[in-house]
Short mmCIF file of C-alpha atoms and ligand atoms in Angstrom, two decimals:
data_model
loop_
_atom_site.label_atom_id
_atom_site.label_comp_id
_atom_site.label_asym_id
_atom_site.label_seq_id
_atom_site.Cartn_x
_atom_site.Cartn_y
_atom_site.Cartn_z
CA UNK C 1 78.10 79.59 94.42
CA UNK C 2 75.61 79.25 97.31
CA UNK C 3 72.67 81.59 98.24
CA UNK C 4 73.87 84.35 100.87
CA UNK C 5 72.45 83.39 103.98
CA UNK C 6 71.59 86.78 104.43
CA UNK C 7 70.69 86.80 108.35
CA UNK C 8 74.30 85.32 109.27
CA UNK C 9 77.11 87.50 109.84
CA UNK C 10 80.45 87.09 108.32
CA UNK C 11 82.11 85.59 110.95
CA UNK C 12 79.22 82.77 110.96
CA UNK C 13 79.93 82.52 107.16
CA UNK C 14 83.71 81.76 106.79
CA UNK C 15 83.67 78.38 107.58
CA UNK C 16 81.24 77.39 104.96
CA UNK C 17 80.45 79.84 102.50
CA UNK C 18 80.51 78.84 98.54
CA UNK C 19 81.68 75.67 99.54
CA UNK C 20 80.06 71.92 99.23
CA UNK C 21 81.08 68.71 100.76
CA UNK C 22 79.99 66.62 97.96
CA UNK C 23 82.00 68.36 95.47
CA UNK C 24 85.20 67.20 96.77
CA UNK C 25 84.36 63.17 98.73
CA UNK C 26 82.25 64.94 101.57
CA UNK C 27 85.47 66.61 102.92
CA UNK C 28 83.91 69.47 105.54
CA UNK C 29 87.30 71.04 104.59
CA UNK C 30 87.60 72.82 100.81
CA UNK C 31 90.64 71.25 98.91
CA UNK C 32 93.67 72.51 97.69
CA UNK C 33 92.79 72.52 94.09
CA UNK C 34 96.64 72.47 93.50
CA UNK C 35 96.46 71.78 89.80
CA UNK C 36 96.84 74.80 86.23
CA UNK C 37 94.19 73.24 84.50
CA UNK C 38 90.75 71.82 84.42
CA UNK C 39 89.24 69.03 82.39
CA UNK C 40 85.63 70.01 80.22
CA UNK C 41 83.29 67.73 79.68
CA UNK C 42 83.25 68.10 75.98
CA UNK C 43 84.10 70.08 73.44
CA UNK C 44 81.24 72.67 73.28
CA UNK C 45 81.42 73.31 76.81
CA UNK C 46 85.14 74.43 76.46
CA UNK C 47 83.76 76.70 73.93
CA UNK C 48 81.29 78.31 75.98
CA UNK C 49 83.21 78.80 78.98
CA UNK C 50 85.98 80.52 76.47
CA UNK C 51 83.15 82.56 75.15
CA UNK C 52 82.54 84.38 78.63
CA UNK C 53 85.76 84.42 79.50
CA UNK C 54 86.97 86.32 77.02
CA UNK C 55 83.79 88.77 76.74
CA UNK C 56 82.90 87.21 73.01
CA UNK C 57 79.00 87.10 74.26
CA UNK C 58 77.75 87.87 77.17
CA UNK C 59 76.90 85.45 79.75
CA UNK C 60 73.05 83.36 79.50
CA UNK C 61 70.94 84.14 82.48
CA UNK C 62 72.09 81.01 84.48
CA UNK C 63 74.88 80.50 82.89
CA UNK C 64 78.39 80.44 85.30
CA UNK C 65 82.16 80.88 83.98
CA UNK C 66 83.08 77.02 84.55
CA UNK C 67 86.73 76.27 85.53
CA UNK C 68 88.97 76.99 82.96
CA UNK C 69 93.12 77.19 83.89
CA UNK C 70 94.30 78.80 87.28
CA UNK C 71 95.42 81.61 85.97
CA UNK C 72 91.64 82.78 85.15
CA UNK C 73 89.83 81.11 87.73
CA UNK C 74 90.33 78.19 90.20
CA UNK C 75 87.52 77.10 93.35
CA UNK C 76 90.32 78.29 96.02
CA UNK C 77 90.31 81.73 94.69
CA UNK C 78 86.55 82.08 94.01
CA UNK C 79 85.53 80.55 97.26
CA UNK C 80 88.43 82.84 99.24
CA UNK C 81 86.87 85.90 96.75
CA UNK C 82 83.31 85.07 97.87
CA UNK C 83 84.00 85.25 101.45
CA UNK C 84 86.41 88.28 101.26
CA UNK C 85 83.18 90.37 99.91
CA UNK C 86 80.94 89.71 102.41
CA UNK C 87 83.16 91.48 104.78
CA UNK C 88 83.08 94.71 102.52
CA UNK C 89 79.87 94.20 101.57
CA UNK C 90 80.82 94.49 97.93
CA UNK C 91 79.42 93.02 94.81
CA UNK C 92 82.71 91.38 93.86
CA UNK C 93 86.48 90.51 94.93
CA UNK C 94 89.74 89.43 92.87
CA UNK C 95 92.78 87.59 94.74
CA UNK C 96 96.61 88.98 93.92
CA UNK C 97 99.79 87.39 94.36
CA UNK C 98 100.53 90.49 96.82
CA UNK C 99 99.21 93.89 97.75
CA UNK C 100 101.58 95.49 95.52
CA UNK C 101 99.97 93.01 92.00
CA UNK C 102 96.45 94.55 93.04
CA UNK C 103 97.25 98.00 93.49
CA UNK C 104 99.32 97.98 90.19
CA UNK C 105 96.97 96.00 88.09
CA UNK C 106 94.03 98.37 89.32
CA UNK C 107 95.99 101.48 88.62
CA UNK C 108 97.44 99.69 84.74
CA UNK C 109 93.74 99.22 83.99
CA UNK C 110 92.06 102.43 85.40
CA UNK C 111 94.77 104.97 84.19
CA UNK C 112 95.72 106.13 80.45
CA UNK C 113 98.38 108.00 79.07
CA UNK C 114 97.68 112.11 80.01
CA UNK C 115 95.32 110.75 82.69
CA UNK C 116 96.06 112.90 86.17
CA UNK C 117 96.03 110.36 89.11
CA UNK C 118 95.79 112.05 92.67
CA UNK C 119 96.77 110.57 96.01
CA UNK C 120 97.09 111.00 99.84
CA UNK C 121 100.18 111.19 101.54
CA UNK C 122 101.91 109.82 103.34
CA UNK C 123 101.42 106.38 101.36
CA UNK C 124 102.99 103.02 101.35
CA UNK C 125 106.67 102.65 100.20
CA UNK C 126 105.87 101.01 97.67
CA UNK C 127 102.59 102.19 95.95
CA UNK C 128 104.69 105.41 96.38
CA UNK C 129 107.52 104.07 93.96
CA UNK C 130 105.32 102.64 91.18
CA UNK C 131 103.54 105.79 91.20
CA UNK C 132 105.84 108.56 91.19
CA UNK C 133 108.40 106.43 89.42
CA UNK C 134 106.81 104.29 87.04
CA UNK C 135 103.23 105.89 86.46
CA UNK C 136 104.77 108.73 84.85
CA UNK C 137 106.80 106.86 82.29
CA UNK C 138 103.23 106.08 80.67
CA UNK C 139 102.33 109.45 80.57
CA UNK C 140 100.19 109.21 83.90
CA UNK C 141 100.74 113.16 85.81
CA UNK C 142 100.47 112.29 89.65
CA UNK C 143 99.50 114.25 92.44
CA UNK C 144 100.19 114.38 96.08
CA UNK C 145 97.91 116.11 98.47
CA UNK C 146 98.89 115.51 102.24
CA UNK C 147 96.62 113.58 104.47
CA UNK C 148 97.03 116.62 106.79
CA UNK C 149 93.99 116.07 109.13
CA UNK C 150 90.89 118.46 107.58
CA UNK C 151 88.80 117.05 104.50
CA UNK C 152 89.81 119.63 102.04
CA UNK C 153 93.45 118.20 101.35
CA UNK C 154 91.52 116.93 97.98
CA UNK C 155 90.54 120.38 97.26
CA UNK C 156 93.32 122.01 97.53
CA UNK C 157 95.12 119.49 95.38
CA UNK C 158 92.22 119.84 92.70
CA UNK C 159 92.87 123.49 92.74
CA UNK C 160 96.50 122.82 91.44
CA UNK C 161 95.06 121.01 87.94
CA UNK C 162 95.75 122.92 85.00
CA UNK C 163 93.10 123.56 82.16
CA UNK C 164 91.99 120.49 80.27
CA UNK C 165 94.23 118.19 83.07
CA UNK C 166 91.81 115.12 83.38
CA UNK C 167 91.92 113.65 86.48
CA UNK C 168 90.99 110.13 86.79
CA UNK C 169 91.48 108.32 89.65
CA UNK C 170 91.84 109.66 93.59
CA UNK C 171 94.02 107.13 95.37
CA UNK C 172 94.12 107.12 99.41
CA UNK C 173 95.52 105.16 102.25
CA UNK C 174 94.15 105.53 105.38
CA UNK C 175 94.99 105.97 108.32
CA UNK C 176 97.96 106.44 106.81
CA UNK C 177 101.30 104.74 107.87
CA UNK C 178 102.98 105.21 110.23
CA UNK C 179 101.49 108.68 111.59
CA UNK C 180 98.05 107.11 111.64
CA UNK C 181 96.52 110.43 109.55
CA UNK C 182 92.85 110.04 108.29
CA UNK C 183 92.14 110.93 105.25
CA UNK C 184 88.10 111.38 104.96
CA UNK C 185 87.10 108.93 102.10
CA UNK C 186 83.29 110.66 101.92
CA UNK C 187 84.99 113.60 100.98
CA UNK C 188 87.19 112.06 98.28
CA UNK C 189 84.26 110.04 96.56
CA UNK C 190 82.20 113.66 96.36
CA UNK C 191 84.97 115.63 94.51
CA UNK C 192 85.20 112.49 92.51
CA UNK C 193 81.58 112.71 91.77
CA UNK C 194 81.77 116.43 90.98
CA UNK C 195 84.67 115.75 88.32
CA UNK C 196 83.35 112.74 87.05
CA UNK C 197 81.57 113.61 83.31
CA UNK C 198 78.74 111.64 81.64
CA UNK C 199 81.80 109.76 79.54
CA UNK C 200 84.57 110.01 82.45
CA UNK C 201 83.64 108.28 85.66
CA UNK C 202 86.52 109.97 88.18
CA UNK C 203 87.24 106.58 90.66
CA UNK C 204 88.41 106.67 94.50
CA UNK C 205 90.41 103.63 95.10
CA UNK C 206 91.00 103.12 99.09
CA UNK C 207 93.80 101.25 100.22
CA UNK C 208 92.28 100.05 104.01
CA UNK C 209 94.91 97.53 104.67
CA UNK C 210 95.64 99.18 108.43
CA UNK C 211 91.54 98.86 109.58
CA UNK C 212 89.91 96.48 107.50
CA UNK C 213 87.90 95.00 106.49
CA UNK C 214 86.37 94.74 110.41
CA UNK C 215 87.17 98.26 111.29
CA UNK C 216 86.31 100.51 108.28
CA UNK C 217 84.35 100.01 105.34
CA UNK C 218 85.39 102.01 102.51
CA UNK C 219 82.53 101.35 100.09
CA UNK C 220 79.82 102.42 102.50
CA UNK C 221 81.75 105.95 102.20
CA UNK C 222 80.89 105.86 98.53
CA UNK C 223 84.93 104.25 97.46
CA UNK C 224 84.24 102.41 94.39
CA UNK C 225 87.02 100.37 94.90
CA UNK C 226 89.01 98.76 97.78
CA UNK C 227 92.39 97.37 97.87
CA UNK C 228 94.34 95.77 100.38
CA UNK C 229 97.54 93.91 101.15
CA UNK C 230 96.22 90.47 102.53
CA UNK C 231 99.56 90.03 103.70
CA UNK C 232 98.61 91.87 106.78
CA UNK C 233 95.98 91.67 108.89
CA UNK C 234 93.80 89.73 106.77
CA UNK C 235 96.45 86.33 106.35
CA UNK C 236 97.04 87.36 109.31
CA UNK C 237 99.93 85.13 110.22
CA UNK C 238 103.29 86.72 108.85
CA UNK C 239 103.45 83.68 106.73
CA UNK C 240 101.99 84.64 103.26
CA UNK C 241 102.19 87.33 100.84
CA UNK C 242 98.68 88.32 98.95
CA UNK C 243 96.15 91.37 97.93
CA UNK C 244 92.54 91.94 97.16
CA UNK C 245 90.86 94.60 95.39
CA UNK C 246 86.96 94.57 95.96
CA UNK C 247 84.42 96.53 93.99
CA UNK C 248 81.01 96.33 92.13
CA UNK C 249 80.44 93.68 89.17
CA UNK C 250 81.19 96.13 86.60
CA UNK C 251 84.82 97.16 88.12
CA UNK C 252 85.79 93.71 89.18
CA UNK C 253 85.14 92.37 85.90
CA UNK C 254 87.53 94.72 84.27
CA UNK C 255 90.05 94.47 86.73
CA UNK C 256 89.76 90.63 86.69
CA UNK C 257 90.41 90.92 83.33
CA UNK C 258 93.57 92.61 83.51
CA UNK C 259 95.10 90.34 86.51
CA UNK C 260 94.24 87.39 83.98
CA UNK C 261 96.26 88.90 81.45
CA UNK C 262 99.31 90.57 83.50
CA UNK C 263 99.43 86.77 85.77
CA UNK C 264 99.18 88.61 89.06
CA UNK C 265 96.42 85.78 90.86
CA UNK C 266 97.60 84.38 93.71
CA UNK C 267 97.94 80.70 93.86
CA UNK C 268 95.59 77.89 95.16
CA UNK C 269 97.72 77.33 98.11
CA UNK C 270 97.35 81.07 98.79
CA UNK C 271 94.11 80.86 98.54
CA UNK C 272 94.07 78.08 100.62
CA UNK C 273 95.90 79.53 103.46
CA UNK C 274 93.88 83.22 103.26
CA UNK C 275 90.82 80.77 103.53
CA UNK C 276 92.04 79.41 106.86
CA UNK C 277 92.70 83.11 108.20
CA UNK C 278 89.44 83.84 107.48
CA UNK C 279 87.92 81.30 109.88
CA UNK C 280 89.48 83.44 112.48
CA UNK C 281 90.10 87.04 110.74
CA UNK C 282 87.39 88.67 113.34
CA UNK C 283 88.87 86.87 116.53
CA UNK C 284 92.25 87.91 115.49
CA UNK C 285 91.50 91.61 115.29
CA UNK C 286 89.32 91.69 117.96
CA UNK C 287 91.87 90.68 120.61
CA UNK C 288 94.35 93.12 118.52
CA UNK C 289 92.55 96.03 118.89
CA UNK C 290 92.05 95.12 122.72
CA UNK C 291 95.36 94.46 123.36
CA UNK C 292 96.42 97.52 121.41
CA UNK C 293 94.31 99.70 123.61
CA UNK C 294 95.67 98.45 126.89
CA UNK C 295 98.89 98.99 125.22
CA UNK C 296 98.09 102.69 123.81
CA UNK C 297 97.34 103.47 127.42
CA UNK C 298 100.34 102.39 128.74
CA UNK C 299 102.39 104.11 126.42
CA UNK C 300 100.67 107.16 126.75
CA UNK C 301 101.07 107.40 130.36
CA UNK C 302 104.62 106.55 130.29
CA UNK C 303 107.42 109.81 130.57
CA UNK C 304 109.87 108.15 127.98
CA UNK C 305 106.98 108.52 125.25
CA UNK C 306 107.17 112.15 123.81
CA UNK C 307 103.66 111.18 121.82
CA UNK C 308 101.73 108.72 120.38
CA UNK C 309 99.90 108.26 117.03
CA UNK C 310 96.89 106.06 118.05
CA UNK C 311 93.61 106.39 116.40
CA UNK C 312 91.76 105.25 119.93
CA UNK C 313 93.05 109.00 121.44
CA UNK C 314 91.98 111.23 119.10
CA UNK C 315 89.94 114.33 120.18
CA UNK C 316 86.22 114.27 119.14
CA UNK C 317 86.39 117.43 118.49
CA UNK C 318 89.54 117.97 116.54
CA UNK C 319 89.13 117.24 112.56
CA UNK C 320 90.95 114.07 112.73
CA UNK C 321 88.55 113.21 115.74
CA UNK C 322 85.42 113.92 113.12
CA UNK C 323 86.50 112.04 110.61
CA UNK C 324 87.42 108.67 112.71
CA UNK C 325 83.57 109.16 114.17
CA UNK C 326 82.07 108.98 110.88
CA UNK C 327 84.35 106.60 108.71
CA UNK C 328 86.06 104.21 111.79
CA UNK C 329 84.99 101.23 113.62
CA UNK C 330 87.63 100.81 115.98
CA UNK C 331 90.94 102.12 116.41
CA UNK C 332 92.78 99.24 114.82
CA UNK C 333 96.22 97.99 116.42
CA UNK C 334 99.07 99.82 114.97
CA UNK C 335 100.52 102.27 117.24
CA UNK C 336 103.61 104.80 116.62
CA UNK C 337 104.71 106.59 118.97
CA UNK C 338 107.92 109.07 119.56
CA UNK C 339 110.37 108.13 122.35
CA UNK C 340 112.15 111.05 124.28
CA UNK C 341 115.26 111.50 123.06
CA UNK C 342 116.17 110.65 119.11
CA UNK C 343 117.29 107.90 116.89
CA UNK C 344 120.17 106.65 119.33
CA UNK C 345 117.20 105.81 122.16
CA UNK C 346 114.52 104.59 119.58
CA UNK C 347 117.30 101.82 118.40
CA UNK C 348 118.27 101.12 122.03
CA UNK C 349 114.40 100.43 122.81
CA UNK C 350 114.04 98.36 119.44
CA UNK C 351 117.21 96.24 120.59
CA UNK C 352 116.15 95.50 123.76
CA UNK C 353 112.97 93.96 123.36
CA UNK C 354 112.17 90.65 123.50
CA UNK C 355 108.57 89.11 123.30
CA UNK C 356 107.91 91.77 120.57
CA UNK C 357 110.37 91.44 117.27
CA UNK C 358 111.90 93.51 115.24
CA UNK C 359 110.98 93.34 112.06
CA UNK C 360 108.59 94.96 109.43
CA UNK C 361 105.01 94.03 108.50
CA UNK C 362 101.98 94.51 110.38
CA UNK C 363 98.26 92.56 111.04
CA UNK C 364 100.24 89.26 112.28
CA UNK C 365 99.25 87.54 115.83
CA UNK C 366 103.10 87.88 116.62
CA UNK C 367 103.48 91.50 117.75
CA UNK C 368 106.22 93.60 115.71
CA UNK C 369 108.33 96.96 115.88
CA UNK C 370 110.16 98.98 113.49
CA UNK C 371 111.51 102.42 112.85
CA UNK C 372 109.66 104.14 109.89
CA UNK C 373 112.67 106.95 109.40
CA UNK C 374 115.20 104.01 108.50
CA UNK C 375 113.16 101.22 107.84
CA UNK C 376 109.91 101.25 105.99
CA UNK C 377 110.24 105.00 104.76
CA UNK C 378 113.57 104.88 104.66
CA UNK C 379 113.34 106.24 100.80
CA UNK C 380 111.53 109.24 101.53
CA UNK C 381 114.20 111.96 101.68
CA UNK C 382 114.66 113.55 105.14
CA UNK C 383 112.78 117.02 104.21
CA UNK C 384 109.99 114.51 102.88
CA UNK C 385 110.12 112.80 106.01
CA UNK C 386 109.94 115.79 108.27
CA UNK C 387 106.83 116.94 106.12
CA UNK C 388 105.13 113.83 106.96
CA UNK C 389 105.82 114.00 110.47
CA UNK C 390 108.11 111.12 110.33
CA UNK C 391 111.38 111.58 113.05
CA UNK C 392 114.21 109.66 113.97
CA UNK C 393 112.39 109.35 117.35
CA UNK C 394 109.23 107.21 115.87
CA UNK C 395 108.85 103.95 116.56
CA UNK C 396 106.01 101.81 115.03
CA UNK C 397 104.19 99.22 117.03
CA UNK C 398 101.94 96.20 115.29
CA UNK C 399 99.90 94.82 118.13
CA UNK C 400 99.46 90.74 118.11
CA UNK C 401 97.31 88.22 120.19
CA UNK C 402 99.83 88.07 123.14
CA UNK C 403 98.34 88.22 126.59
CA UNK C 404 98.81 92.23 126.95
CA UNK C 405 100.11 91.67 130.86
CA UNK C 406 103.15 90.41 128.81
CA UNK C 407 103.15 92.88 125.74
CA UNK C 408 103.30 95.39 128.05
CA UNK C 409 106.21 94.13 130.93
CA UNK C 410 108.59 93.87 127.25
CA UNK C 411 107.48 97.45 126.37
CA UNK C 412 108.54 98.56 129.98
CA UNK C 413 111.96 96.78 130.25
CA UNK C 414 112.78 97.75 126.56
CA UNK C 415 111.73 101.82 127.38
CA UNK C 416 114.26 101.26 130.62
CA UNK C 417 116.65 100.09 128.74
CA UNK C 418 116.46 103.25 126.33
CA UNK C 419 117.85 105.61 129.26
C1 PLP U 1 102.20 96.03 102.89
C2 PLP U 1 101.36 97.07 102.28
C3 PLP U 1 101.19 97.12 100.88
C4 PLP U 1 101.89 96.19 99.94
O1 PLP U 1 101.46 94.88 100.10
P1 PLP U 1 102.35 93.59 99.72
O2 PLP U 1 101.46 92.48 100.09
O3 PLP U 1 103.60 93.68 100.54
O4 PLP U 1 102.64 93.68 98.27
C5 PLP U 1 100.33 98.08 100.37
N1 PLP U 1 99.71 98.97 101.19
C6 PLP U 1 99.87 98.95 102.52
C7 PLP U 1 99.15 99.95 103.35
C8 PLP U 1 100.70 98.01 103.11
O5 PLP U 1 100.86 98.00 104.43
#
């Protein structure tokens, strides 16, 4: 792979990065390496790359891991996991066939039978399901601690442990969805340190899906690992489904491991396509998170809107307000908000827009709505709900490219049409 050209930026670095013109006819464009297997020049090199690939020796000083079968490795997927970690600044990246294959293989490989596993929450759908549900069928305890807006949510989670419990892993999405709640990572990744032992490394896993990578940077904040669901903002175009977990060498190596063996890669064409969104992953949220503010301050102006869950309005001064100073970038574009009134008016607004569709998802140029209470969380139980801060009046907003002149006049007609 070539040298990082260390004075460019990322966005100067995704049209070219760890790829060469002569290795496919002098195409400017990488390939589609659409094919399951790859041809070795003889014999003992098949060996060799087997060797590292399978951890029999370790690897010579210059020695790579040559192309073996596309379920291990294949030049889409390690050009696409090249470029992906200069974003996060991490040492390494791994591709999944969704968001949901990374966070599972990363929790399958991290987390062993009477291991405790602790998370924030509200978390996605989802992750929630495969680790309340099917976590604890292997003998993983998990814990909940709310992503209530002070750092010492961990704490008081921590407190709850019984004697000899060993925690292993703290899990966390923020800002959560769809209330937008912080959780503060810095915070996580100390009480990690404190638990961790000389033999027992405690990890803190980020999910940063709704602001990254251009809007918060987990590692910096001491996260060993990072996980999103490229699906979103980072593909970027509602047509593809895809994750990536980034980390250092040592991590990525075991979780690239596992995704070998469980299958969970995404494919070349994947690969392919997340490549392409790359080219324009900073433009695209850029114009998002402009559009979303002109949008935010619409909304929050508005009498029909009861109030709005919008990263860009929090109080300095609040703990929520602290936390987005020190861990945020930018406010992101997803925006929930409750409308005056209850379920009956947020469905009458949902219907009656137009230029924004209804539908779930988020990070797309084409903006979306949804409502959380019957929609994405509708399998949180309605005390759960409430908890969370999740009401039959909440509408969430994923903020697109649109011209926001536009965005705005279908947000207006639609609120009218709630009366
Ligand atoms: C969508 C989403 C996921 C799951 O990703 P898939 O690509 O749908 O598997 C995980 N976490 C968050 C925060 C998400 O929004």
């Amino acid at each position: 792979m070539a040298k990082r050209n260390a004075a460019a930026h990322p966005e100067s670095l995704m049209m070219s990065y760890g790829y060469k013109p002569e290795w496919s006819e002098g195409a400017l464009k990488c390939p589609i390496f659409q094919t399951s297997t790859f041809v070795f020049k003889n014999a003992k090199e098949g060996k060799a790359f087997f060797e590292i690939a399978y951890g029999l020796r370790e690897k010579g000083p210059t020695e790579k891991l040559g192309l073996i079968y596309s379920r291990l490795n294949n030049p889409d997927l390690e050009i696409l996991e090249g470029r992906l970690a200069l974003w996060d600044k991490a040492e390494a990246a791994a591709v999944f066939s969704s968001g949901m294959s990374a966070i599972s293989t990363v929790a399958l490989e991290f987390l062993r039978p009477g291991d405790v596993l602790l998370h924030s929450e509200p978390i996605y759908g989802g992750t929630d399901y495969l680790f309340n549900h099917i976590l604890p069928r292997m003998g993983v305890r998990v814990v909940s601690f709310s992503a209530n807006g002070a750092s010492d949510g961990i704490h008081k989670a921590l407190k709850t442990l019984k004697k000899g419990e060993r925690p292993a892993m703290i899990f966390i999405e923020t800002p959560a969805n769809p209330t937008n709640l912080l959780v503060d990572i810095a915070a996580c990744a100390k009480a990690a340190k404190e638990l961790s032992t000389k033999n027992r490394r405690v990890l803190v896993a980020v999910d940063n899906t709704f602001l990254g990578p251009l809007w918060q940077r987990p590692l910096e904040h001491g996260a060993d690992l990072v996980l999103y669901s490229a699906t979103k903002f980072i593909g970027g175009h509602s047509d593809l489904i895809a994750g990536v977990c980034l980390g250092s060498q040592e991590l990525m190596t075991r979780v690239r491991t596992l995704r070998t063996f469980l299958g969970t890669m995404a494919s070349a064409w994947t690969g392919w396509l997340l490549l392409r969104s790359l080219e324009t992953l900073k433009l695209r949220m850029t114009c998002q998170m402009k559009n979303a503010r002109h949008v935010a301050t619409y909304l929050a102006n508005h009498p029909k809107v009861e109030r709005l869950y919008y990263l860009g309005s929090l109080d300095p001064s609040t703990p929520q307000g602290k936390i987005y100073q020190r861990q945020c970038l930018a406010p992101g574009s997803v925006i929930s908000f409750d409308i005056r009134g209850g379920e009956k008016e947020a469905f009458a607004f949902l219907d009656a827009l137009k230029l924004v569709k209804l539908a779930v998802s988020l990070g797309g140029t084409e903006s979306l709505a949804e409502h959380p209470g019957t929609m994405t969380h509708a399998d949180v139980p309605p005390a759960e709900q409430k908890r969370m801060g999740i009401s039959p009046k909440m509408v969430r907003l994923s903020i697109g490219v649109e011209n926001p002149g536009d965005l705005i006049r279908d947000l207006e007609q639609a609120l009218k049409a709630a009366a």
